[in-house]
Tab-separated table of C-alpha atoms in Angstrom:
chain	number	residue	atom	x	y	z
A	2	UNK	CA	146.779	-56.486	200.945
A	3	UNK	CA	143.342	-55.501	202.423
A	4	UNK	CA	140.856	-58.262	201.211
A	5	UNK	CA	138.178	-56.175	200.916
A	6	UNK	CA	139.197	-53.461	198.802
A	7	UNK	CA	142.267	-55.005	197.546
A	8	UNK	CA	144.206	-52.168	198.317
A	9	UNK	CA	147.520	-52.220	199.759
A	10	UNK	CA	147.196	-51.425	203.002
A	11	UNK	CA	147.557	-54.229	205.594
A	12	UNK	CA	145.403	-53.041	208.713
A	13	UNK	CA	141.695	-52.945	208.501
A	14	UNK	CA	140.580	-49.409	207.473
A	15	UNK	CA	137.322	-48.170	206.695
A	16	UNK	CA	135.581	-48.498	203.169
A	17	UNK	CA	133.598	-45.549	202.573
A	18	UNK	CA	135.822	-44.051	200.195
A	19	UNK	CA	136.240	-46.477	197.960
A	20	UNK	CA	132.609	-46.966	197.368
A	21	UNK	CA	132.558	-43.253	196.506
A	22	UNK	CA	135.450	-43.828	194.194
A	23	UNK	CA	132.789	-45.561	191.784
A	24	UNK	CA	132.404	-49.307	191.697
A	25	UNK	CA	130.155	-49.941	188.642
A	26	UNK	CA	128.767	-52.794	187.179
A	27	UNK	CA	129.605	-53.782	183.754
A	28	UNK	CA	127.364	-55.859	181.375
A	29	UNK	CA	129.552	-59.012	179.531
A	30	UNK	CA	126.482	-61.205	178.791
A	31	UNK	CA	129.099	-64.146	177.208
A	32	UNK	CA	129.012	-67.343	176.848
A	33	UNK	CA	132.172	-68.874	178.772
A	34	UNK	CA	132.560	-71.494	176.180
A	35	UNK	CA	132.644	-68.852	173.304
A	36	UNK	CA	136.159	-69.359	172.538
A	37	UNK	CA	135.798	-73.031	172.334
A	38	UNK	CA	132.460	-73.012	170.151
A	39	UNK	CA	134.128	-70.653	167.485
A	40	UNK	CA	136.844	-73.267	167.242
A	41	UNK	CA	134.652	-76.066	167.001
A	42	UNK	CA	132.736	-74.105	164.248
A	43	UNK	CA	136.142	-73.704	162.560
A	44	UNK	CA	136.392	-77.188	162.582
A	45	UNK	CA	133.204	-78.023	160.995
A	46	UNK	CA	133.699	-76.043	158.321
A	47	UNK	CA	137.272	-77.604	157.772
A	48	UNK	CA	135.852	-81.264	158.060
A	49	UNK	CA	132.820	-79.909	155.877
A	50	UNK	CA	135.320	-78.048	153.238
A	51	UNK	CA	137.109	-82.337	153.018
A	52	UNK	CA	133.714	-83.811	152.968
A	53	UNK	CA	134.601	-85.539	156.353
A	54	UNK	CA	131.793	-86.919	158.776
A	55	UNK	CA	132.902	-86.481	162.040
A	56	UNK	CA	131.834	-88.524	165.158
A	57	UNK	CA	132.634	-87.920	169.132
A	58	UNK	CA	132.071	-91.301	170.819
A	59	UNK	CA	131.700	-90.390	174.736
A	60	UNK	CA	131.485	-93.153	177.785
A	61	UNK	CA	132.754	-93.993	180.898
A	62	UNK	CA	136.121	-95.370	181.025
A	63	UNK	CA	136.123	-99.004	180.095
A	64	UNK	CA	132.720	-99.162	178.353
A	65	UNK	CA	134.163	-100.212	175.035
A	66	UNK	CA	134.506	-97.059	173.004
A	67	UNK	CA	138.403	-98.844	171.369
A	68	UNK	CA	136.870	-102.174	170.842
A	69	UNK	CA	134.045	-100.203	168.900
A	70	UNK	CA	136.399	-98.622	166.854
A	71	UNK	CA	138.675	-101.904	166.451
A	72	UNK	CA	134.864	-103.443	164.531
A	73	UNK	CA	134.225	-100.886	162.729
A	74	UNK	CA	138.138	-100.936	161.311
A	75	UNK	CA	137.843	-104.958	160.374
A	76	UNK	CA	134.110	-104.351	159.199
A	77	UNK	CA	134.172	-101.343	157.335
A	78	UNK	CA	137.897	-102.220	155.071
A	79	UNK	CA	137.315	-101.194	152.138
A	80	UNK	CA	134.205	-99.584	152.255
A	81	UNK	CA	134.832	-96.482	154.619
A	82	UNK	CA	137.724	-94.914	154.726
A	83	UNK	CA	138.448	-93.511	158.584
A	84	UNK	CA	140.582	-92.205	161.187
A	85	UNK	CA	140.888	-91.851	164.611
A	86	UNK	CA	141.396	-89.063	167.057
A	87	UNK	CA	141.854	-90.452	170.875
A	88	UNK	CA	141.908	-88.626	174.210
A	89	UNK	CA	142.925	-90.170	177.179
A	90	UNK	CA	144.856	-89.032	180.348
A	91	UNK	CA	147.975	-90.769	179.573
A	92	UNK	CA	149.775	-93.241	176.794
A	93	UNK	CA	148.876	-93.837	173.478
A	94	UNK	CA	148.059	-97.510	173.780
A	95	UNK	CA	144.307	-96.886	172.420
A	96	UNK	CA	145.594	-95.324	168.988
A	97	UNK	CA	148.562	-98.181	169.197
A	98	UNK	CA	145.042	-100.595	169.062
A	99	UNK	CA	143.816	-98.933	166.114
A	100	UNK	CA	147.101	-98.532	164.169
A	101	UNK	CA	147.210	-102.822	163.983
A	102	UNK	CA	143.711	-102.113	162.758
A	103	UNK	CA	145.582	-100.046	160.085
A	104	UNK	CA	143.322	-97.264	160.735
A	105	UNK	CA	145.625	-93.874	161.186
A	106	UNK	CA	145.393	-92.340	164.653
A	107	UNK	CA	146.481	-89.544	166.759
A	108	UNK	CA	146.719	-89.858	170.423
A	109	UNK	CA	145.747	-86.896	172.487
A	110	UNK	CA	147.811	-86.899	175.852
A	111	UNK	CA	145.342	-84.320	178.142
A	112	UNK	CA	147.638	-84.746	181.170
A	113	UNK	CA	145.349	-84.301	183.630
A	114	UNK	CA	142.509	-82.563	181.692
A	115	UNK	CA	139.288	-84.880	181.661
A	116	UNK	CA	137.948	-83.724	178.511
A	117	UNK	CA	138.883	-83.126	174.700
A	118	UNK	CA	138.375	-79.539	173.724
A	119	UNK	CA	138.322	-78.101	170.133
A	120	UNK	CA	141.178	-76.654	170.420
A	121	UNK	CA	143.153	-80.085	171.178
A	122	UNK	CA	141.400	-81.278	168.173
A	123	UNK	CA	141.997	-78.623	165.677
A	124	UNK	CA	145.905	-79.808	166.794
A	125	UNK	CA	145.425	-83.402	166.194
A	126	UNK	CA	143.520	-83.495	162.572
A	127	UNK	CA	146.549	-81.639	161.311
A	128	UNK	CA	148.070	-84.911	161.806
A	129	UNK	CA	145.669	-87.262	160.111
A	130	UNK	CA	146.100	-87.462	156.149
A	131	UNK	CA	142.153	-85.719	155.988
A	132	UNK	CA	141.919	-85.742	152.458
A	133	UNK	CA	142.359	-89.790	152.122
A	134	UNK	CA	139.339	-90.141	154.658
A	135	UNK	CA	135.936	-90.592	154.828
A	136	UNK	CA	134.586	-90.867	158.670
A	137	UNK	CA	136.507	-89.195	161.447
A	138	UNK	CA	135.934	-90.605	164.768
A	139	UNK	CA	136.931	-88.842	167.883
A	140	UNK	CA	137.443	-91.296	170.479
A	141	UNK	CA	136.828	-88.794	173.770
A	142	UNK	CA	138.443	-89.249	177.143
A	143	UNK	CA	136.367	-91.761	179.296
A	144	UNK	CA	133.897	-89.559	181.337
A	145	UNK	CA	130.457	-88.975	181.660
A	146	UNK	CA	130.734	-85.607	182.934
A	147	UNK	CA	132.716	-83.071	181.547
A	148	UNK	CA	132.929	-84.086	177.661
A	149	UNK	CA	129.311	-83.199	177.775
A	150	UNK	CA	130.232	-79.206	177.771
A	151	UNK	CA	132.568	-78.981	174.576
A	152	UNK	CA	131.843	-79.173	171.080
A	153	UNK	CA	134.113	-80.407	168.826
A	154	UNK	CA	132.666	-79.730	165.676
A	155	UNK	CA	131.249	-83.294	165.305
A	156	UNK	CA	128.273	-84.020	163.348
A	157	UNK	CA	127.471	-87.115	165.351
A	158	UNK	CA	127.354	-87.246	169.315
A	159	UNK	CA	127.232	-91.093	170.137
A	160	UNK	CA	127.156	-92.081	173.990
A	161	UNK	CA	128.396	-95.607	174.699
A	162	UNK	CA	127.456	-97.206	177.934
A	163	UNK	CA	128.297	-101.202	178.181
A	164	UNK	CA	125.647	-103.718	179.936
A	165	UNK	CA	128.064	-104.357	182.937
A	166	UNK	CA	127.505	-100.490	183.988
A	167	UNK	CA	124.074	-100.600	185.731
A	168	UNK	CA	120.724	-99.592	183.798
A	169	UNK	CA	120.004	-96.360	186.095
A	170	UNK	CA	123.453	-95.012	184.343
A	171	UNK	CA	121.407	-92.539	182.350
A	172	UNK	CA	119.264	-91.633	184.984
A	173	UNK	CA	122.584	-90.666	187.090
A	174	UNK	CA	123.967	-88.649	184.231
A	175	UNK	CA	121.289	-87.337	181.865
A	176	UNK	CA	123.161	-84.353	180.908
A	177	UNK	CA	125.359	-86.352	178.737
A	178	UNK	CA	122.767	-88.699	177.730
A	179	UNK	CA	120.474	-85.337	176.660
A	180	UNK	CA	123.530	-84.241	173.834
A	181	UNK	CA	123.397	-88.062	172.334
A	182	UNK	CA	122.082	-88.380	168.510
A	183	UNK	CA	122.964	-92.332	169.183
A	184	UNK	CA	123.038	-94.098	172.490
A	185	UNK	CA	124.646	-97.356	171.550
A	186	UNK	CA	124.704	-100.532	174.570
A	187	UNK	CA	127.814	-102.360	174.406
A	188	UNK	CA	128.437	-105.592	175.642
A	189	UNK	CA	125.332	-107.415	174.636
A	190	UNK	CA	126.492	-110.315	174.005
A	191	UNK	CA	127.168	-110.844	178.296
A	192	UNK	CA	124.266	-109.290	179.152
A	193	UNK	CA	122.578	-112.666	180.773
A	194	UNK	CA	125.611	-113.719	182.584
A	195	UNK	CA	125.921	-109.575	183.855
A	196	UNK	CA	122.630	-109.502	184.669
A	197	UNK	CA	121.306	-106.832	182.401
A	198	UNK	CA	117.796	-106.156	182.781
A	199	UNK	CA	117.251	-105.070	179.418
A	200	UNK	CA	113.641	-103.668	179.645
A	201	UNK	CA	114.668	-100.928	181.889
A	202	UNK	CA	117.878	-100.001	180.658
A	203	UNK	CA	116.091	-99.116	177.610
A	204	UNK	CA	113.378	-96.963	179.092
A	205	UNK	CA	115.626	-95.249	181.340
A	206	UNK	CA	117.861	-94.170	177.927
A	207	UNK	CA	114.146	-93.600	175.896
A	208	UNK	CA	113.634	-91.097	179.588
A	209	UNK	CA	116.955	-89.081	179.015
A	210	UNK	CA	117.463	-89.273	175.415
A	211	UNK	CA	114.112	-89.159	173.800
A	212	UNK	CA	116.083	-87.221	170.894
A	213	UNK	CA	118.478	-90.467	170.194
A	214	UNK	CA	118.680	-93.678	168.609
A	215	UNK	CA	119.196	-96.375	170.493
A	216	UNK	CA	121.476	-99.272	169.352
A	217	UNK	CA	122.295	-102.691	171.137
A	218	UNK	CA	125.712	-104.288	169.905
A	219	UNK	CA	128.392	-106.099	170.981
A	220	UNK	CA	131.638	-104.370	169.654
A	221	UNK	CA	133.312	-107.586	170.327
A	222	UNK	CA	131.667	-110.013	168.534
A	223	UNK	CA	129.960	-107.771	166.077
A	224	UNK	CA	126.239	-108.424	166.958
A	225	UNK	CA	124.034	-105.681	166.201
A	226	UNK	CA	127.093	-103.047	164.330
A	227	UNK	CA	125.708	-103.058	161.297
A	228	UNK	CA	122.873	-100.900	162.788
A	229	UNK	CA	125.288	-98.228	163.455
A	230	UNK	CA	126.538	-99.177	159.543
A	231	UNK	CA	123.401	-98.093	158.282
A	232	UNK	CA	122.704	-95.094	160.570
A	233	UNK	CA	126.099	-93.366	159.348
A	234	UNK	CA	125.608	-94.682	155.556
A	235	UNK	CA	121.671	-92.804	156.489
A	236	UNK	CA	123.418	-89.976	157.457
A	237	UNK	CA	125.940	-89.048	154.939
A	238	UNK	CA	123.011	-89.484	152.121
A	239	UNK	CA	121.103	-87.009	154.040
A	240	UNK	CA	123.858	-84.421	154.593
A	241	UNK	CA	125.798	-85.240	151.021
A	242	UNK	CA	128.865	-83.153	150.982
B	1	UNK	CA	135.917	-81.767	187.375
B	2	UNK	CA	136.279	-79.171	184.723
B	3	UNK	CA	135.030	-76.355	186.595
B	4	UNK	CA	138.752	-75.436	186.724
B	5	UNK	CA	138.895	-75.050	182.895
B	6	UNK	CA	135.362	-72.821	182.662
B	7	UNK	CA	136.608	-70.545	185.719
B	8	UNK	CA	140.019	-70.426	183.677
B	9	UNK	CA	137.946	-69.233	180.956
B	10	UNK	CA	135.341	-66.902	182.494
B	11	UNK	CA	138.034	-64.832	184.298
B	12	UNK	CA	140.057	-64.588	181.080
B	13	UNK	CA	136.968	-63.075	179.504
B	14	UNK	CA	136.073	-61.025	183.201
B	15	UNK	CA	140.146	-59.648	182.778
B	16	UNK	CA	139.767	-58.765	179.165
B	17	UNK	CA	136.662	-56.805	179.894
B	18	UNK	CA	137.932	-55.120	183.017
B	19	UNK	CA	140.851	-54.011	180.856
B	20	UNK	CA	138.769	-52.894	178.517
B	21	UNK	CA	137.075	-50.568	181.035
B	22	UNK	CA	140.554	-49.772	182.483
B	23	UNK	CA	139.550	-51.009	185.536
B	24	UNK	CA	141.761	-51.727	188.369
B	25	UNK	CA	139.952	-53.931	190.744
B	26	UNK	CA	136.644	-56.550	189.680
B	27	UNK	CA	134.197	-56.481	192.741
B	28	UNK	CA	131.947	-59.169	191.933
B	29	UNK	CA	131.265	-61.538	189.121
B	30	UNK	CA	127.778	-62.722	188.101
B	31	UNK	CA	127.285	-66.111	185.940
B	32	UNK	CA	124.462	-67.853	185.176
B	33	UNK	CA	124.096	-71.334	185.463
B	34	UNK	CA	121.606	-73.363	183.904
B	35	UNK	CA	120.546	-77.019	185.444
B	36	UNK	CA	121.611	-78.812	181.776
B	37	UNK	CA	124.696	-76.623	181.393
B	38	UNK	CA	126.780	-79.805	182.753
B	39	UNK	CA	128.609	-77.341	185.353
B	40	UNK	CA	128.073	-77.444	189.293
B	41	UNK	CA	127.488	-73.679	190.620
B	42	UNK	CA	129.530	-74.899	193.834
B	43	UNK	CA	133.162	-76.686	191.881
B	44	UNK	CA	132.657	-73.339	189.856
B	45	UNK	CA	132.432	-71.119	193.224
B	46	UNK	CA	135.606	-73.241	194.475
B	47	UNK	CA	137.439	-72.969	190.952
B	48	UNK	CA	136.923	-69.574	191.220
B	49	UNK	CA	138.920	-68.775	194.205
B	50	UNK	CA	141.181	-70.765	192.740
B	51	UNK	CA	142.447	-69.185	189.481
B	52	UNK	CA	141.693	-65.881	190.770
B	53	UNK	CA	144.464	-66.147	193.181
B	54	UNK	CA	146.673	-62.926	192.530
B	55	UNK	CA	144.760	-61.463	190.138
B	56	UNK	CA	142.760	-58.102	189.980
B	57	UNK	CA	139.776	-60.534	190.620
B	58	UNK	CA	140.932	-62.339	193.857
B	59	UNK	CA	138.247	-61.821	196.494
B	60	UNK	CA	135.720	-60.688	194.151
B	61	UNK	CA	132.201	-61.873	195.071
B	62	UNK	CA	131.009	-64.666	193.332
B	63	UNK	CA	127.284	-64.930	192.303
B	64	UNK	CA	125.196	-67.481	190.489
B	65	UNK	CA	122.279	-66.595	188.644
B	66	UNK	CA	120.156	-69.445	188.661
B	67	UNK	CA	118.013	-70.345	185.453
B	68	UNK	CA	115.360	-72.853	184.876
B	69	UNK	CA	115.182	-75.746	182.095
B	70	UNK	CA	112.956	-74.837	179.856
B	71	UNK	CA	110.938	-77.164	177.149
B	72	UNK	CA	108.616	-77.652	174.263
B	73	UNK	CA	106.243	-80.556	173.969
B	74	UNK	CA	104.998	-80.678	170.241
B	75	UNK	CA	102.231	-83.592	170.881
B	76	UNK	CA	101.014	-81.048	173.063
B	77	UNK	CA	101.838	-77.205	171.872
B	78	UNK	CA	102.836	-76.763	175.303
B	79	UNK	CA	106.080	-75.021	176.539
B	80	UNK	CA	106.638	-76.071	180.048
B	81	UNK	CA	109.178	-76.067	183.190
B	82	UNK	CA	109.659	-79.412	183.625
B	83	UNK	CA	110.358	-80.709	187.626
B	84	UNK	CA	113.214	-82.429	187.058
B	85	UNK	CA	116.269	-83.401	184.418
B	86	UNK	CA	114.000	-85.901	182.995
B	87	UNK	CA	111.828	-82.757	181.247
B	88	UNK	CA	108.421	-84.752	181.101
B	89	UNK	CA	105.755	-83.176	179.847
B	90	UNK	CA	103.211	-82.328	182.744
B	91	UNK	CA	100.312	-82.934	180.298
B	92	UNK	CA	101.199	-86.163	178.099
B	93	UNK	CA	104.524	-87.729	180.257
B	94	UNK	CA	106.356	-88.034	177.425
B	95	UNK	CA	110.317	-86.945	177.397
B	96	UNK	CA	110.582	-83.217	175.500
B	97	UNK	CA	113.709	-83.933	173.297
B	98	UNK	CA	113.411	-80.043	172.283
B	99	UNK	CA	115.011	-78.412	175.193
B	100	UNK	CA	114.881	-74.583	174.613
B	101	UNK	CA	116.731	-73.071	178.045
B	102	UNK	CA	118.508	-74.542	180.572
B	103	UNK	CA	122.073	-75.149	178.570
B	104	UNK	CA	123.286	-71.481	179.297
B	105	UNK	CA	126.924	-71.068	180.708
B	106	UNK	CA	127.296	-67.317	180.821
B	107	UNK	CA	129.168	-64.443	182.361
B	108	UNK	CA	126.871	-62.093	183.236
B	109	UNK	CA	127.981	-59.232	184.463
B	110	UNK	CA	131.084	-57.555	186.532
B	111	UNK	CA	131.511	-55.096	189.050
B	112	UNK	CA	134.715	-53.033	189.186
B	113	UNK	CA	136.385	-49.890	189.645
């Protein structure tokens, strides 16, 4: 096949004729995510038509986003009412975690996708007994990168980053950190013995994420959580459904 | 690296419309890329080749429209192009949190025949 034209011919010819033949240039002007943001809309309004509040927890791999989820299962019981989506790569040890927590959860298996799209979700909910549920978390796959682009049709963007991660994490990925309604710092309860210079951590999130809350916890020993408590009790009396 | 899934995406939409003009061939494809829209202009360029591979697209020329961030300061009524990701005001330093342009992930425009 030529490569210029694309026609079939395999020796070099000259092009002349199919210029005449009336290349023209076609307006599309759409947004390549379209398909994905009508789906995630068509979530919201099925989590809005169950009176669910949805959240999409995003971090780096190993940051803590299960152990978060683990607290809020023993702290919440009997109060909230929740269940989890999770993405990751490969196995479903992370929803395995949460079903000892007897929250229900559905394990996404992306293969070798590095993202949850709404699509994937829209799958997974159809799983979860919605109408028994309060809060539904989406636990994304562990990136810092390409989560960022998809909407799920979550009410709640929270990025997690742990204390162990370096403070100029924001400032290397401020895309992610520019999406965040909540910015939540895990780990604080080894933040001497890491190191963590607290001051700047914070100002480097405040530079990224002027938009978000900031909240300092320690998923594992529960230190701080019931800030987070408050902020999604805050929000469902603002947005009653 | 999800460039692979947005290029799988953008030609599906470039095919549909080409079929839609019952065009045989697309020439060139023109996106436009904005600084916040979490996408890098050159994994997309790569992807491209990629998933165009023996379609009516493969070989087509691959252009990036480049767009700037654009903000709104309301301490100081000022929309501004900030210098960097950080989108400071140039008047008050303060982070914008109100980012108006800059997100966009778009297929432009095609050229076929």
């Amino acid at each position: 096949m030529c490569k210029d034209c694309g026609c079939g011919k395999d020796q070099p010819h000259a092009h002349e004729a199919a210029h005449e033949t009336g290349q023209r240039t076609v307006a599309v002007r759409k947004a390549v995510l379209s398909k994905n943001d009508q789906l995630a809309e068509r979530n919201r309004a099925g989590f809005a038509a169950k009176g669910l509040l949805v959240v999409n927890v995003l971090s780096s791999p190993g940051s803590g986003k299960t152990t978060f989820l683990e607290r809020m299962a023993t702290d919440l019981r009997g109060r909230v009412r929740f269940g989890v989506i999770v993405g990751d790569l490969a196995t479903d040890l992370d929803a395995e975690r949460l079903r000892k927590c007897d929250v229900p959860a559905v394990q996404i298996c992306t293969g070798s996708t590095c993202h949850l799209d709404a699509e994937m979700v829209a799958a997974a909910m159809a799983k979860l007994p919605l109408d028994d549920l309060d809060v539904l978390v989406i636990e994304n796959v562990g990136n810092l990168v390409c989560p960022a682009s998809y909407d799920l049709g979550e009410h709640v963007r929270v990025v997690l980053i742990s204390v162990t991660e370096g403070e100029d994490k924001p400032l290397k990925y401020p895309v992610i950190f520019k999406t965040a309604h909540v910015v939540v710092v895990n780990k604080m309860d080894i933040a001497m013995s890491a190191g963590f210079d607290r001051e700047t951590a914070l100002s480097n999130i405040r530079r990224v994420a002027s938009q978000g809350r900031i909240l300092e916890v320690s998923a594992r020993t529960g230190q701080g959580m019931d800030g987070w408590y408050e902020y999604l009790e805050g929000y469902r009396q603002r947005n009653p459904t | 690296m999800h460039e692979v899934s947005l290029m799988q995406e953008t030609l599906a939409i470039a095919l549909a419309r080409a079929a839609e003009e019952r065009a045989q061939r697309i020439h060139r494809i023109t996106m436009r890329v904005g600084p916040l829209s979490g996408a890098v202009p050159e994994a997309l360029e790569f992807a491209f080749d990629v998933v165009a591979h023996g379609t009516i697209a493969e070989g087509a020329r691959f252009e990036i429209e480049p767009t700037s961030i654009i903000c709104y300061c309301p301490k100081c009524a000022l929309e501004f192009t900030p210098a960097d990701l950080f989108c400071e005001c140039p008047r008050c330093k303060e982070p914008s949190a109100d980012v108006r342009c800059g997100r966009e992930l778009e297929l432009v425009s095609l050229e076929v025949s």
